Amino acid sequence: MFSRILIANRGEIACRVIRTAQRMGIGTVAVYSDADAHSLHVAMADQAVNIGPAPVTDSYLRADHIIEAALATGAEAIHPGYGFLSENPGFVDAVVKAGLVFIGPSADSIRAMGLKDAAKRLMEKAGVPVVPGYHGEAQELVVLASKAREIGYPVLIKARAGGGGKGMRKVDNPDDFAEALGSARREAKSAFGDDRVLVEKYVAKPRHIEVQVFGDNHGNAVHLYERDCSLQRRHQKVIEEAPAPGITAEMRAAMTSAAVKAALAINYSGAGTIEFIVDASEGLKADRFWFMEMNTRLQVEHPVTEMITGLDLVEWQLRVAAGEKLPLTQKQIALNGHAVEARLYAEDPARSFLPAIGTLHHLAFPDNVTNGDIRIETGVRAGDTISPFYDPMIAKVVVHAADRTAALAAMESALVQTEIAGTTTNLAFLAALIRHEGFGSGDVDTGLIDRDLASLVAPSATAAGAKELAIIAASGLLEQPASDDPWATLRGYSHLSSPAYPVTLIEEEKPVRYGVAILNNERFMLSGPAGKIEVKVRRDASGWHVTGKGINLRAKTAAIPNGIAVLSKGAVSSFAVTDPFLLAEAAGNAADRLSAPMPGLVKSVRVSAGDMVKKGQILLVLEAMKMEHTITAPHDGKIAEIVTESSQVKEKSSLVRFETNE
């Protein structure tokens, strides 16, 4: 076994690998960019090496810097995690050439499965069913458009390299094909350095079911059952579970057999995932699944497989890479219970899931859930910042229970108890998904989120008592006096009447002034535009318990920049608190300008200053988090100024200014 390994990654997966390595007595070396100097994975590792500036192209994608760090620290092997260089065969070759061990499959296996078109041709030869489509070499528009017509609309354009929904576009009619192809190619080129695509038939009610496989260097390969990853937004997974709901023994046997056959066809070694698209229009049937692609690495959702099998997949990776045989045979791998994973992101579901940045001023996860087990995979702590440079994942919340019903209840319990303040997150969205009637019944497909998005992202009403608690917290009157303070019982005492402490909230972009008076150590009188209200605030095990007329709230408070956050039952209500004499003019889009919704790179500019544009016309394409975001004209008008192509812009910086009539 190795004595020391280097983890060529960051965030939660780096922390995940470090934990298993340390349990096995293996030394760990972390690498980090300038932006990650104080990150959790750096603190956890035995050693850490800076590999460059914040942009991934200057740090986590610098294979030479990573290999140099491994050699300098005496590491014997490199674990790639997922993303970054994990499926780059050139990196594998360089690692091996340097005399190190790559903890993953061979470069040949990655090459065989790295290009979707070639992989599908290989799978056809191996007898694995593939989706009907065009997987050829010709990339001319006229050829691809012709093939799309032959296949029949709707079709799916997919980047032949990479995954994660990048470089993927659904096209419903021929008129939109050229625009969708151009967009897919640009995104694929940016994300994977390869703009070639394939075209496939779009399955009407698709489910995404994948099989975890494992091989060694002794000719053995096994499966570790399936995972259902059908709940997706923008082709990226949101909630995963194992086993797949509604799967029959016949279908499981067919899918797992095909997956093992695929692994053996390329002499696969290490952890890998065979992804299948399933036609669920008539239920799950053994002849209605097709090979999509193979991920030649550990998957983000691997914890659900670990929960139902009781195995440590990172330990298996280390043992196989060290030359050992697979720890268990197929017959020894049992399936127990049901597991669900929810990906908790700093993003805004109501704004097309735009990534959010900010400081995690308050972050707390539950230690236990009802009738189940919980596991939190994270690479951040309270006080850490979500930066614009990397994936905005905060954590993976994973639960395990005896059956699916209990697992969903455990997940709801976990989400309700999770507390985050300081940045926008998808926490409420995840809870809404778990409560979704269709998902609860197992009637899922990859289009569920898009169909029901409006209800899933609908803002919930602010809990009664939340504003009152925020106002009192902002006044500073909730601060607990020291236990040895002799004047504690007289806090707020006045010989004549209790003074009203002033607090100003920003409501609908306008300052609203309130007053807080202490009636005694637990009772407060609040005065404001709507009159006066008396509330009682007591501290208990869950935080604060606020009661009053129509109020019965249990919540916690957290200080955030210029405000107070109230956290209750998985929901967070933020209240801006300010000095009314220092109010700044609200920023944002006006009738004569458009501002950047997030930090990013201006990938392409479609119009010029002086051009007349129509409402809905594409003005420019902004790239952020390796995804393209189209900026369109909100109204007819004439362009006065527009940002230049290849510009790096900040959130709320001006992108477009329209001419206005005096």
XYZ file of C-alpha atoms in Angstrom:
662
model
C 0.000 0.000 0.000
C 1.082 3.590 -0.595
C 2.675 5.540 2.235
C 1.739 8.956 0.800
C -0.598 10.190 -1.931
C -1.344 13.573 -3.485
C -4.940 14.637 -4.137
C -5.111 16.651 -7.372
C -8.384 18.349 -6.516
C -10.126 20.675 -4.081
C -13.320 21.043 -2.054
C -15.465 18.224 -0.770
C -13.940 15.452 -2.915
C -10.427 16.310 -1.720
C -11.675 16.184 1.882
C -13.445 12.880 1.139
C -10.267 11.233 -0.184
C -8.175 12.603 2.679
C -10.510 11.063 5.288
C -10.207 7.543 3.859
C -6.454 7.846 3.327
C -5.933 8.964 6.910
C -8.103 6.113 8.205
C -5.850 3.722 6.260
C -2.676 5.315 7.660
C -1.701 6.910 4.331
C -0.099 10.356 4.341
C -1.835 13.036 2.273
C -0.662 15.998 0.220
C -3.130 18.688 -0.841
C -2.676 21.151 -3.671
C -4.308 24.564 -3.699
C -4.636 27.748 -5.682
C -4.182 31.232 -4.278
C -7.962 31.415 -3.751
C -7.944 28.187 -1.725
C -5.048 28.924 0.608
C -7.289 28.730 3.695
C -9.638 25.993 2.470
C -10.738 22.992 4.501
C -8.905 20.429 2.347
C -5.657 22.328 2.902
C -6.183 22.280 6.664
C -7.012 18.555 6.688
C -4.018 17.296 4.676
C -0.642 16.444 6.169
C 1.070 18.715 3.628
C -0.130 21.318 1.143
C 1.474 22.849 -1.943
C 0.460 26.024 -3.794
C 0.132 25.336 -7.522
C -0.810 28.736 -8.903
C -3.322 31.588 -9.207
C -7.077 31.197 -8.766
C -8.147 30.454 -12.389
C -8.253 26.684 -12.957
C -6.157 26.993 -16.104
C -3.346 28.381 -13.958
C -3.676 25.929 -11.069
C -5.870 22.810 -10.929
C -5.426 22.146 -14.652
C -1.642 22.567 -14.528
C -0.560 18.942 -14.754
C 3.115 19.918 -14.611
C 2.693 21.816 -11.332
C 0.742 18.946 -9.786
C 3.300 16.314 -10.759
C 6.128 18.528 -9.511
C 4.326 18.854 -6.173
C 3.924 15.073 -5.915
C 7.607 14.441 -6.598
C 8.757 17.193 -4.250
C 6.692 15.861 -1.320
C 7.513 12.189 -1.832
C 4.013 11.137 -2.867
C 3.866 7.781 -4.623
C 0.479 8.159 -6.276
C -2.010 10.813 -7.377
C -5.767 10.672 -6.778
C -7.562 12.947 -9.278
C -10.975 13.177 -7.567
C -13.536 14.142 -10.202
C -13.597 16.995 -12.696
C -10.402 18.899 -13.535
C -7.816 16.353 -14.800
C -9.608 13.196 -13.635
C -10.513 12.023 -17.157
C -7.556 13.475 -19.040
C -5.521 10.629 -20.585
C -2.598 12.971 -21.234
C -2.387 13.652 -17.506
C -2.418 9.910 -16.785
C 0.446 9.392 -19.240
C 2.422 12.199 -17.609
C 1.838 10.772 -14.114
C 3.042 7.327 -15.165
C 6.025 8.788 -17.058
C 7.064 10.570 -13.860
C 7.202 7.223 -12.059
C 3.998 7.795 -10.095
C 0.786 5.761 -9.867
C -2.472 7.216 -11.158
C -5.309 6.182 -8.847
C -7.803 5.435 -11.576
C -8.103 3.675 -14.923
C -5.422 3.491 -17.600
C -5.023 6.203 -20.208
C -6.183 3.716 -22.853
C -9.441 3.061 -20.983
C -10.084 6.790 -20.616
C -9.410 7.363 -24.305
C -11.714 4.507 -25.251
C -14.617 6.029 -23.324
C -13.670 9.712 -23.382
C -15.286 10.497 -26.731
C -18.985 9.678 -26.750
C -19.157 8.776 -30.437
C -16.209 6.359 -30.322
C -17.433 4.901 -27.020
C -20.844 4.132 -28.496
C -19.325 2.402 -31.485
C -17.221 0.329 -29.089
C -20.253 -0.530 -26.959
C -22.208 -1.629 -30.036
C -19.428 -4.092 -30.822
C -19.512 -5.334 -27.207
C -23.253 -5.991 -27.424
C -24.318 -3.095 -25.168
C -27.475 -1.281 -26.410
C -26.907 2.349 -27.510
C -29.238 5.288 -28.216
C -30.215 5.701 -31.908
C -28.275 8.618 -33.379
C -25.343 9.881 -35.419
C -21.927 9.177 -33.899
C -19.800 9.731 -36.998
C -16.789 11.946 -37.675
C -18.373 14.484 -40.068
C -19.040 17.774 -38.273
C -20.314 20.041 -41.043
C -23.599 21.805 -40.300
C -25.251 20.443 -43.417
C -24.328 16.856 -42.450
C -25.428 17.138 -38.827
C -28.678 18.887 -39.774
C -29.395 16.171 -42.325
C -28.752 13.440 -39.747
C -31.042 15.215 -37.291
C -33.858 15.130 -39.865
C -33.214 11.409 -40.445
C -33.310 10.675 -36.713
C -36.457 12.771 -36.266
C -37.061 15.747 -34.008
C -36.705 16.387 -31.143
C -32.988 15.591 -31.075
C -30.195 16.136 -28.583
C -26.895 17.725 -29.585
C -24.161 16.519 -27.231
C -20.481 17.346 -26.891
C -18.576 14.180 -27.663
C -16.059 14.991 -24.935
C -16.847 15.628 -21.268
C -20.199 15.623 -19.507
C -22.175 17.391 -16.779
C -24.650 18.808 -19.282
C -22.047 21.139 -20.810
C -22.223 21.353 -24.589
C -25.688 19.788 -24.642
C -28.749 21.261 -26.366
C -32.236 19.909 -27.041
C -33.597 20.960 -30.431
C -37.325 20.727 -31.170
C -37.404 21.863 -34.777
C -35.027 22.294 -37.755
C -35.123 26.101 -37.675
C -33.334 26.162 -34.304
C -30.681 23.568 -35.144
C -27.924 25.909 -36.388
C -28.140 28.268 -33.388
C -28.217 25.377 -30.908
C -25.264 23.712 -32.625
C -23.178 26.880 -32.437
C -23.950 27.373 -28.763
C -23.200 23.723 -27.924
C -19.898 23.872 -29.789
C -18.740 27.045 -28.034
C -19.603 25.655 -24.620
C -17.931 22.319 -25.390
C -14.794 24.053 -26.657
C -14.589 26.153 -23.506
C -15.235 23.270 -21.110
C -13.367 20.414 -22.809
C -11.190 21.913 -25.519
C -13.120 19.912 -28.146
C -16.090 21.340 -30.051
C -17.101 18.163 -31.887
C -20.582 16.825 -31.221
C -22.918 13.927 -31.848
C -26.654 13.952 -32.480
C -29.089 11.544 -30.808
C -32.781 10.859 -30.615
C -34.365 12.667 -27.680
C -36.216 10.206 -25.443
C -39.656 11.614 -24.520
C -39.802 10.464 -20.884
C -36.204 9.700 -20.013
C -34.821 8.422 -16.767
C -31.145 8.544 -16.008
C -30.052 5.311 -14.332
C -26.394 4.448 -13.929
C -24.470 1.440 -12.685
C -21.380 1.636 -10.490
C -18.696 -0.734 -11.745
C -15.296 -1.634 -10.387
C -12.424 -3.479 -12.024
C -8.915 -4.466 -11.038
C -5.681 -5.275 -12.849
C -6.298 -9.020 -12.555
C -9.180 -9.277 -15.012
C -11.983 -8.951 -12.465
C -14.987 -6.630 -12.744
C -18.106 -6.290 -10.597
C -21.069 -3.957 -10.253
C -22.235 -2.259 -7.055
C -25.875 -1.897 -8.155
C -27.569 1.078 -9.750
C -28.300 4.718 -8.938
C -31.172 6.815 -10.238
C -30.070 10.344 -11.161
C -33.175 11.502 -13.028
C -33.798 14.676 -11.024
C -31.746 17.147 -13.038
C -31.713 20.825 -13.864
C -29.885 22.077 -16.943
C -28.707 18.485 -17.501
C -26.937 18.445 -14.135
C -27.912 16.132 -11.308
C -29.645 17.522 -8.230
C -30.857 14.500 -6.243
C -29.602 10.939 -6.625
C -30.780 7.744 -4.998
C -30.012 4.052 -4.824
C -31.519 1.699 -5.675
C -33.616 3.056 -8.572
C -37.305 3.308 -7.609
C -39.524 0.839 -9.408
C -36.719 -1.225 -10.921
C -37.496 -4.913 -11.424
C -35.123 -7.786 -10.790
C -35.164 -8.530 -14.529
C -34.173 -5.008 -15.497
C -31.488 -4.781 -12.801
C -29.964 -8.023 -14.057
C -29.960 -6.750 -17.659
C -28.484 -3.341 -16.810
C -25.802 -4.546 -14.420
C -24.817 -7.321 -16.838
C -24.459 -4.778 -19.655
C -22.415 -2.485 -17.384
C -19.964 -5.217 -16.383
C -19.727 -6.261 -20.035
C -18.816 -2.663 -20.925
C -16.093 -2.543 -18.244
C -14.587 -5.840 -19.353
C -14.584 -4.698 -22.993
C -11.932 -2.082 -22.171
C -10.086 -4.007 -19.424
C -11.243 -1.406 -16.946
C -9.465 -0.900 -13.625
C -10.765 1.227 -10.753
C -14.081 2.965 -10.127
C -16.273 3.771 -13.111
C -19.898 4.461 -13.922
C -21.888 3.242 -16.898
C -24.685 5.722 -17.559
C -27.889 4.593 -19.252
C -30.830 6.535 -20.621
C -34.099 4.739 -19.918
C -37.444 5.162 -21.689
C -39.909 5.266 -18.781
C -43.005 6.035 -20.860
C -44.359 2.542 -20.152
C -42.575 1.825 -16.895
C -39.131 0.271 -16.491
C -38.556 -2.532 -18.973
C -35.479 -4.603 -19.651
C -35.441 -3.681 -23.358
C -35.865 0.089 -22.887
C -32.417 1.226 -21.740
C -29.447 2.417 -23.780
C -25.808 3.228 -23.100
C -25.104 6.975 -22.923
C -21.535 7.240 -21.703
C -19.010 5.990 -19.194
C -17.506 8.206 -16.519
C -14.014 6.867 -15.957
C -13.691 8.187 -12.426
C -15.390 8.340 -9.065
C -18.814 9.977 -9.341
C -20.080 12.904 -7.270
C -22.983 10.691 -6.155
C -20.853 7.705 -5.075
C -21.895 8.088 -1.382
C -25.366 6.632 -2.034
C -23.717 3.484 -3.367
C -21.495 3.355 -0.302
C -24.534 3.712 1.960
C -26.462 0.793 0.433
C -23.430 -1.523 0.206
C -21.534 -0.530 3.353
C -18.332 -0.199 1.296
C -15.729 2.561 0.971
C -15.165 3.154 -2.745
C -12.111 5.357 -2.175
C -10.500 2.535 -0.211
C -11.254 0.200 -3.112
C -9.629 2.702 -5.499
C -6.488 2.820 -3.393
C -6.247 -0.946 -3.065
C -6.778 -1.585 -6.779
C -4.250 1.108 -7.740
C -1.741 -0.504 -5.362
C -2.094 -3.774 -7.306
C -4.501 -5.663 -5.065
C -7.458 -7.686 -6.322
C -11.005 -6.485 -5.746
C -11.824 -6.919 -2.032
C -15.097 -8.792 -2.738
C -16.641 -10.990 -5.401
C -19.997 -10.169 -6.966
C -21.859 -12.617 -4.716
C -20.388 -10.991 -1.610
C -21.727 -7.512 -2.442
C -25.121 -7.059 -0.794
C -27.701 -4.307 -1.182
C -29.173 -2.928 2.019
C -31.906 -0.297 2.378
C -32.236 2.944 0.437
C -30.022 6.043 0.196
C -30.646 9.554 -1.124
C -28.195 12.368 -1.850
C -29.051 16.055 -2.340
C -26.533 18.478 -3.805
C -26.565 21.706 -1.849
C -25.351 24.598 -4.004
C -24.813 28.315 -3.669
C -27.143 29.196 -6.525
C -30.441 30.935 -7.169
C -33.137 28.545 -8.453
C -35.466 31.475 -9.154
C -32.873 33.004 -11.514
C -32.266 29.953 -13.712
C -29.938 28.461 -11.089
C -27.318 31.156 -11.544
C -24.338 30.420 -9.279
C -24.106 32.705 -6.249
C -21.049 33.931 -4.436
C -20.707 35.130 -0.875
C -19.483 34.312 2.590
C -21.082 31.508 4.597
C -21.619 33.614 7.692
C -23.634 30.816 9.299
C -23.412 27.126 8.370
C -24.675 24.199 10.447
C -25.701 20.654 9.544
C -27.703 18.172 11.653
C -26.002 15.315 13.474
C -28.966 12.951 13.171
C -32.261 12.467 11.344
C -35.493 10.631 12.047
C -35.391 6.865 11.353
C -32.177 7.008 9.344
C -28.486 7.809 9.143
C -26.992 11.034 7.830
C -23.675 11.837 6.219
C -22.440 15.278 5.169
C -19.789 15.610 2.461
C -18.448 19.160 2.389
C -15.334 21.153 1.699
C -16.364 24.377 3.438
C -16.884 25.702 6.953
C -18.743 28.617 8.464
C -16.877 31.763 7.476
C -15.605 30.366 4.165
C -16.376 32.167 0.910
C -17.978 30.736 -2.207
C -15.808 32.172 -4.969
C -16.644 32.726 -8.654
C -13.708 30.578 -9.747
C -15.027 27.100 -8.941
C -18.124 24.950 -8.707
C -20.443 26.533 -6.094
C -21.198 23.313 -4.207
C -21.572 23.764 -0.466
C -22.198 20.154 0.510
C -23.744 16.822 -0.360
C -26.388 15.797 2.156
C -26.707 12.001 2.190
C -29.148 9.856 4.165
C -29.790 6.123 4.479
C -32.826 4.299 5.824
C -34.583 0.941 5.667
C -36.677 1.805 2.589
C -37.362 4.652 0.156
C -40.238 6.158 2.143
C -38.114 6.334 5.281
C -35.123 7.669 3.305
C -37.170 10.533 1.832
C -38.487 11.384 5.296
C -34.922 11.346 6.628
C -33.788 13.648 3.822
C -36.597 16.101 4.529
C -35.578 16.063 8.197
C -31.949 16.711 7.223
C -32.794 19.639 4.943
C -35.147 21.238 7.457
C -32.383 21.155 10.078
C -29.690 22.574 7.766
C -28.866 26.226 8.432
C -27.133 28.539 5.936
C -26.909 32.315 5.853
C -24.729 34.633 3.826
C -25.433 33.564 0.269
C -28.354 32.403 -1.823
C -28.733 28.609 -1.902
C -30.984 25.900 -3.344
C -31.890 24.540 0.111
C -35.600 25.403 -0.096
C -35.697 24.107 -3.668
C -34.263 20.745 -2.557
C -36.840 20.484 0.221
C -39.623 21.226 -2.296
C -38.302 18.461 -4.553
C -38.269 15.941 -1.715
C -41.897 16.832 -0.958
C -42.928 16.671 -4.638
C -45.803 14.221 -5.026
C -44.529 12.721 -8.281
C -41.010 12.225 -6.970
C -42.362 10.748 -3.763
C -44.353 8.164 -5.727
C -41.312 7.266 -7.836
C -42.800 8.716 -11.030
C -39.653 10.573 -12.060
C -37.940 11.539 -15.288
C -35.322 14.094 -16.289
C -37.980 16.629 -17.267
C -39.741 16.753 -13.881
C -37.942 19.869 -12.612
C -38.481 21.855 -15.812
C -42.181 20.983 -15.902
C -42.839 21.970 -12.295
C -40.167 24.651 -11.883
C -42.613 27.449 -11.084
C -44.014 25.653 -8.057
C -40.627 24.330 -6.951
C -39.036 27.785 -6.819
C -42.091 29.693 -5.583
C -41.012 31.889 -2.675
C -42.431 30.823 0.650
C -44.107 33.354 2.922
C -41.930 34.802 5.662
C -42.748 32.982 8.898
C -44.811 34.940 11.408
C -42.450 36.375 13.983
C -39.353 36.321 11.764
C -39.354 40.071 11.161
C -40.010 40.786 14.838
C -37.123 38.543 15.857
C -34.838 40.225 13.289
C -35.756 43.691 14.556
C -35.042 42.752 18.170
C -31.775 41.046 17.162
C -30.729 44.115 15.157
C -31.310 46.294 18.210
C -28.707 44.298 20.120
C -31.183 43.549 22.895
C -31.024 39.770 22.426
C -27.412 39.690 23.562
C -27.149 37.629 26.709
C -25.653 39.433 29.713
C -22.677 37.827 31.382
C -23.638 35.363 34.113
C -21.652 37.355 36.671
C -23.190 40.699 35.665
C -24.895 42.103 38.840
C -27.040 44.429 36.729
C -28.389 41.684 34.433
C -31.848 41.679 35.985
C -32.138 45.435 35.452
C -31.392 45.288 31.710
C -33.660 47.781 29.932
C -34.921 49.269 33.198
C -36.065 52.896 33.103
C -37.540 54.865 36.008
C -40.139 56.491 33.759
C -40.647 54.336 30.666
C -38.523 51.914 28.724
C -36.633 53.634 25.903
C -37.322 52.568 22.307
C -34.134 51.453 20.583
C -34.245 52.498 16.891
C -33.877 49.943 14.078
C -34.261 50.689 10.356
C -35.043 47.907 7.864
C -34.972 48.198 4.087
C -38.353 47.027 2.787
C -39.132 47.197 -0.925
C -35.978 49.298 -1.338
C -37.221 51.909 1.152
C -36.154 52.547 4.780
C -38.733 51.652 7.417
C -38.056 52.704 11.014
C -38.984 50.594 14.054
C -38.538 50.979 17.770
C -37.815 48.222 20.310
C -38.601 48.684 23.992
C -37.827 46.175 26.731
C -40.772 45.409 28.998
C -38.743 42.906 31.019
C -35.994 40.371 30.378
C -38.120 38.333 27.917
C -40.927 40.656 26.765
C -40.465 43.353 24.124
C -42.709 46.018 22.628
C -42.157 46.771 18.946
C -43.481 49.943 17.331
C -43.627 50.623 13.621
C -45.802 51.831 10.728
C -48.484 49.253 11.539
C -48.631 50.132 15.232
C -47.361 48.282 18.275
C -46.947 44.570 18.946
C -45.805 42.768 22.075
C -43.714 39.569 21.787
C -41.970 37.246 24.183
C -38.551 35.864 23.247
C -37.036 32.969 25.172
C -33.918 30.952 24.453
C -34.338 27.166 24.209
C -32.481 24.195 22.721
C -33.446 25.145 19.146
C -32.401 28.778 19.512
C -35.077 31.425 20.105
C -38.759 30.813 20.797
C -40.851 33.833 19.816
C -44.491 34.053 20.898
C -47.155 36.720 20.636
C -50.476 37.380 18.931
C -50.476 35.024 15.932
C -46.801 34.174 16.498
C -45.222 30.895 17.600
C -41.764 30.687 16.001
C -38.662 28.689 16.841
C -35.631 30.053 15.011
C -32.014 31.109 15.147
C -30.484 34.391 14.084
C -27.215 35.061 12.308
C -25.492 38.332 11.556
C -24.880 38.942 7.848
C -23.376 42.041 6.192
C -25.778 44.931 6.732
C -28.473 42.690 8.095
C -29.894 39.831 10.122
C -30.823 36.338 8.909
C -33.571 34.367 10.657
C -33.291 30.589 10.170
C -36.234 28.295 10.837
C -37.136 24.814 9.540
C -34.725 24.931 6.618
C -35.873 28.380 5.495
C -33.887 31.582 5.801
C -35.357 35.078 5.849
C -32.871 37.903 5.442
C -33.580 41.446 6.577
C -31.440 44.373 5.485
C -30.665 46.703 8.358
C -29.161 50.104 7.730
C -28.697 53.660 8.886
C -31.341 55.628 6.962
C -28.921 58.563 6.605
C -26.415 56.383 4.712
C -28.773 54.728 2.218
C -27.273 54.184 -1.236
C -29.220 54.280 -4.443
C -30.398 50.778 -5.366
C -28.304 49.168 -8.078
C -29.589 46.998 -10.909
C -30.985 47.070 -14.414
C -32.824 50.183 -15.514
C -34.793 50.829 -18.692
C -31.670 52.175 -20.387
C -29.135 49.568 -19.320
C -28.461 45.888 -18.582
C -26.120 44.735 -15.812
C -24.247 41.466 -15.425
C -26.305 38.979 -13.343
C -23.083 37.326 -12.135
C -19.297 37.514 -12.617
C -18.224 36.048 -15.938
C -16.500 36.259 -19.306
C -18.186 37.892 -22.295
C -17.904 34.996 -24.717
C -19.477 36.618 -27.755
C -21.122 39.932 -28.668
C -23.845 39.752 -31.326
C -24.586 43.474 -31.869
C -22.689 46.759 -32.044
C -23.192 50.305 -30.836
C -25.668 52.017 -33.123
C -27.603 48.838 -33.975
C -31.389 48.772 -33.680
C -32.542 45.649 -31.767
C -35.856 43.950 -31.102
C -37.178 42.660 -27.777
C -35.853 39.126 -27.162
C -32.936 39.502 -29.595
C -29.663 37.963 -28.402
C -27.217 40.734 -27.517
C -24.322 38.781 -26.032
C -23.343 35.497 -24.418
C -21.870 35.524 -20.910
C -19.878 32.505 -19.730
C -19.717 31.735 -16.013
C -18.943 28.486 -14.196
C -18.199 26.976 -17.658
C -21.832 27.478 -18.682
C -23.211 29.922 -21.247
C -25.894 32.460 -20.316
C -27.658 34.344 -23.104
C -28.383 38.050 -22.522
C -31.332 39.282 -24.599
C -32.884 42.702 -25.243
C -35.676 43.492 -22.734
C -37.298 45.845 -25.249
C -36.880 47.361 -28.714
C -34.229 50.041 -28.882
C -30.919 51.361 -30.163
C -27.621 50.245 -28.670
C -25.580 53.164 -27.312
C -22.772 51.133 -25.706
C -22.033 47.427 -25.304
C -19.281 45.594 -23.486
C -16.431 44.253 -25.614
C -15.985 40.583 -26.413
C -13.606 38.628 -24.113
C -14.148 41.133 -21.283
C -14.152 39.797 -17.727
C -17.082 41.444 -15.919
C -18.157 41.676 -12.300
C -21.663 41.131 -10.966
C -23.876 44.196 -11.600
C -21.299 45.817 -13.905
C -22.774 47.443 -17.026
C -23.119 45.225 -20.091
C -25.382 47.215 -22.393
C -26.651 50.792 -22.503
C -29.540 51.821 -24.741
C -30.060 55.242 -26.243
C -32.892 57.136 -24.583
C -35.102 59.952 -25.811
C -34.609 63.200 -23.966
